XYZ file of C-alpha atoms in Angstrom:
243
model
C 38.274 -103.131 -94.941
C 38.232 -100.337 -92.384
C 38.569 -97.039 -94.234
C 38.500 -94.499 -91.376
C 39.137 -94.673 -87.650
C 37.650 -91.831 -85.622
C 39.197 -91.169 -82.223
C 37.495 -89.380 -79.369
C 39.877 -86.923 -77.704
C 39.194 -86.244 -74.011
C 39.619 -89.402 -71.979
C 40.910 -91.234 -75.046
C 43.957 -89.316 -76.274
C 44.359 -86.688 -73.545
C 43.645 -87.064 -69.819
C 41.032 -84.341 -69.430
C 39.679 -85.467 -66.071
C 43.032 -85.377 -64.284
C 43.760 -81.931 -65.721
C 40.446 -80.573 -64.425
C 41.009 -82.085 -60.986
C 44.517 -80.633 -60.726
C 43.353 -77.201 -61.853
C 40.382 -76.952 -59.526
C 42.498 -78.291 -56.678
C 44.916 -75.402 -57.111
C 42.110 -72.849 -57.353
C 40.412 -74.137 -54.210
C 43.644 -74.205 -52.213
C 44.159 -70.528 -53.052
C 40.626 -69.570 -51.914
C 40.702 -68.779 -48.152
C 36.977 -68.019 -48.032
C 35.770 -71.198 -49.719
C 32.415 -72.378 -48.372
C 32.940 -76.136 -48.749
C 35.760 -78.714 -48.528
C 38.046 -79.057 -51.574
C 36.597 -82.401 -52.681
C 33.048 -80.998 -52.689
C 34.106 -77.966 -54.704
C 35.933 -80.139 -57.233
C 32.833 -82.308 -57.626
C 30.694 -79.193 -58.051
C 32.946 -77.878 -60.831
C 32.718 -81.217 -62.629
C 28.913 -81.098 -62.377
C 28.807 -77.528 -63.689
C 31.131 -78.445 -66.569
C 28.818 -81.255 -67.666
C 25.674 -79.119 -67.333
C 26.923 -76.123 -69.263
C 28.751 -78.201 -71.863
C 25.389 -79.778 -72.695
C 23.963 -76.271 -73.155
C 26.811 -75.373 -75.520
C 26.364 -78.564 -77.534
C 22.631 -77.897 -77.771
C 23.352 -74.484 -79.295
C 22.032 -72.590 -76.278
C 25.232 -70.605 -75.707
C 28.692 -70.002 -77.130
C 31.762 -71.863 -75.890
C 32.916 -68.719 -74.071
C 29.501 -68.280 -72.455
C 29.441 -71.873 -71.247
C 32.650 -71.091 -69.354
C 31.090 -67.927 -67.917
C 28.037 -69.843 -66.715
C 30.262 -72.265 -64.851
C 32.155 -69.467 -63.143
C 29.016 -67.521 -62.194
C 27.806 -70.560 -60.267
C 31.217 -71.487 -58.861
C 32.578 -68.192 -57.535
C 30.059 -67.844 -54.663
C 31.186 -71.259 -53.425
C 34.752 -69.939 -53.391
C 33.569 -66.984 -51.332
C 34.383 -64.599 -54.167
C 32.182 -61.941 -55.803
C 30.782 -62.610 -59.264
C 31.867 -59.970 -61.812
C 28.969 -58.443 -63.725
C 31.067 -57.875 -66.846
C 31.595 -60.726 -69.312
C 35.080 -59.339 -69.866
C 35.983 -59.707 -66.192
C 34.592 -63.244 -66.181
C 36.676 -64.041 -69.255
C 39.764 -62.650 -67.505
C 39.112 -64.877 -64.462
C 38.718 -67.909 -66.716
C 41.889 -67.120 -68.630
C 44.089 -66.264 -65.660
C 42.783 -68.554 -62.929
C 41.530 -71.569 -64.870
C 42.819 -71.957 -68.424
C 46.442 -71.111 -67.652
C 46.668 -73.922 -65.100
C 44.385 -76.280 -67.026
C 46.450 -76.132 -70.199
C 49.658 -76.787 -68.277
C 48.023 -79.832 -66.702
C 47.172 -81.549 -70.008
C 48.739 -84.993 -70.322
C 48.746 -87.322 -73.301
C 48.198 -90.967 -72.443
C 51.385 -92.984 -73.055
C 49.656 -95.498 -75.337
C 48.542 -92.887 -77.881
C 51.626 -92.312 -80.013
C 52.648 -95.999 -80.177
C 49.146 -96.836 -81.420
C 49.147 -94.100 -84.038
C 52.623 -95.042 -85.235
C 51.566 -98.671 -85.680
C 48.442 -97.667 -87.598
C 50.484 -95.312 -89.753
C 52.795 -98.176 -90.781
C 50.025 -100.607 -91.756
C 50.107 -101.299 -95.511
C 47.052 -99.656 -96.989
C 46.030 -98.751 -93.474
C 42.973 -96.725 -92.486
C 42.728 -92.976 -92.511
C 42.675 -91.410 -89.054
C 40.542 -88.559 -87.740
C 39.576 -87.014 -84.424
C 35.875 -86.644 -83.676
C 35.251 -84.588 -80.548
C 32.503 -82.471 -79.014
C 35.034 -79.957 -77.721
C 35.962 -76.471 -78.899
C 37.996 -76.690 -82.132
C 40.766 -74.288 -81.101
C 41.258 -75.894 -77.707
C 41.167 -79.434 -79.084
C 43.665 -78.686 -81.832
C 45.916 -77.020 -79.260
C 45.926 -80.259 -77.235
C 46.889 -82.306 -80.284
C 49.564 -79.804 -81.285
C 51.039 -79.799 -77.774
C 51.785 -83.507 -78.038
C 52.789 -83.601 -81.711
C 49.703 -85.533 -82.783
C 48.099 -83.276 -85.395
C 49.978 -84.738 -88.351
C 48.600 -88.218 -87.713
C 45.051 -87.098 -88.488
C 43.421 -86.266 -91.781
C 40.797 -84.184 -89.978
C 39.864 -82.855 -86.550
C 36.078 -82.673 -86.523
C 34.014 -80.805 -83.937
C 30.453 -79.445 -83.812
C 31.806 -76.281 -85.421
C 32.733 -78.107 -88.625
C 29.901 -80.614 -88.634
C 27.045 -78.490 -87.341
C 26.189 -81.189 -84.808
C 27.583 -82.943 -81.758
C 27.837 -86.650 -81.131
C 25.779 -88.773 -81.610
C 24.311 -86.922 -84.622
C 27.856 -86.083 -85.684
C 28.730 -89.686 -86.567
C 26.797 -89.598 -89.817
C 28.042 -86.087 -90.566
C 31.670 -87.112 -89.938
C 31.358 -90.032 -92.342
C 29.961 -87.704 -95.000
C 32.797 -85.230 -94.343
C 35.399 -87.926 -95.016
C 33.384 -89.498 -97.848
C 33.234 -92.906 -96.224
C 30.486 -95.407 -95.604
C 29.665 -95.866 -91.897
C 30.119 -99.634 -92.249
C 33.755 -98.947 -93.147
C 34.301 -96.621 -90.176
C 35.401 -97.349 -86.609
C 34.928 -95.036 -83.640
C 37.227 -95.433 -80.633
C 36.389 -93.794 -77.329
C 36.326 -94.157 -73.566
C 32.600 -93.527 -73.023
C 30.549 -96.665 -73.532
C 27.246 -95.031 -74.418
C 28.236 -91.972 -76.437
C 31.402 -93.310 -78.098
C 30.500 -96.957 -78.661
C 26.778 -97.687 -78.494
C 25.786 -94.441 -80.209
C 28.380 -95.020 -82.940
C 26.996 -98.512 -83.515
C 23.477 -97.120 -83.861
C 24.831 -94.824 -86.593
C 26.239 -97.824 -88.469
C 29.878 -97.552 -87.381
C 31.844 -100.103 -85.402
C 32.368 -98.850 -81.880
C 35.486 -99.811 -79.933
C 35.405 -99.162 -76.213
C 38.688 -98.008 -74.689
C 38.152 -99.073 -71.085
C 40.740 -97.180 -69.053
C 39.291 -98.559 -65.824
C 37.456 -95.409 -64.785
C 34.096 -93.896 -65.612
C 34.839 -90.519 -67.226
C 31.733 -88.887 -65.745
C 31.632 -90.270 -62.209
C 35.263 -91.146 -61.601
C 34.108 -94.523 -60.294
C 34.725 -97.979 -61.765
C 34.046 -98.578 -65.451
C 30.488 -99.513 -66.386
C 29.620 -103.087 -67.216
C 29.468 -103.748 -70.942
C 27.655 -106.381 -72.920
C 30.019 -109.184 -73.949
C 29.438 -108.315 -77.603
C 31.153 -104.939 -77.158
C 34.588 -104.657 -78.729
C 36.664 -103.676 -75.682
C 40.320 -102.795 -75.329
C 42.220 -101.689 -72.233
C 44.982 -99.832 -74.055
C 45.173 -98.173 -77.451
C 48.159 -100.312 -78.347
C 45.719 -103.240 -78.578
C 43.700 -101.491 -81.289
C 45.733 -102.366 -84.414
C 45.470 -106.098 -83.711
C 41.726 -105.852 -83.258
C 41.051 -104.073 -86.548
C 40.597 -107.218 -88.689
C 37.686 -108.140 -86.445
C 36.070 -104.767 -87.131
C 36.386 -104.941 -90.892
C 33.135 -104.683 -92.828
């Protein structure tokens, strides 16, 4: 039977993309000297987030520095000077970005009903979060929506020493489970589903109808992929994922 279900966080449990869009929209509207239309600046921020997040996950910079790198590239497009001091950059991030971003977090409505159903299953699986995000920020999201107590562990590159996809094997070792008895649920077809399957887990694709990276339509998946459109469908699909 399934022993552990790992859940991705951003795009799966919490609507990260909408929070970023709302935050950058507010920042751009308050920038009278911006050098491009709001939609172009929002797209640029999203591109910078992806680029510098990859650098953080590769161990090339700290989480704080990956934020600073984003802002150094973004401020000229807002028509604002770039502070030379890391402390001033951190203050900009805290006051102008994180304050609004954290207020904009939203939990998807299907999350708690799914977790409650799984919790009530007789001899049901253990639950954990497996995310590439910063541990403090990711735990704060879960705490905001009362989700922390559902999970035996919240695993990030900080705990595991690696990001997904390498982290799948490390997460199974952390929870002392065999990959064939583990399921990974996420919204990104390649990194959450196909990569998990390559590591020996069962990947379940949560297709929310939008590509997390591009914002366009969902990618096309092979018919063999286990696909759900809402997390509330997950409990009924678990027997099919049993080893």
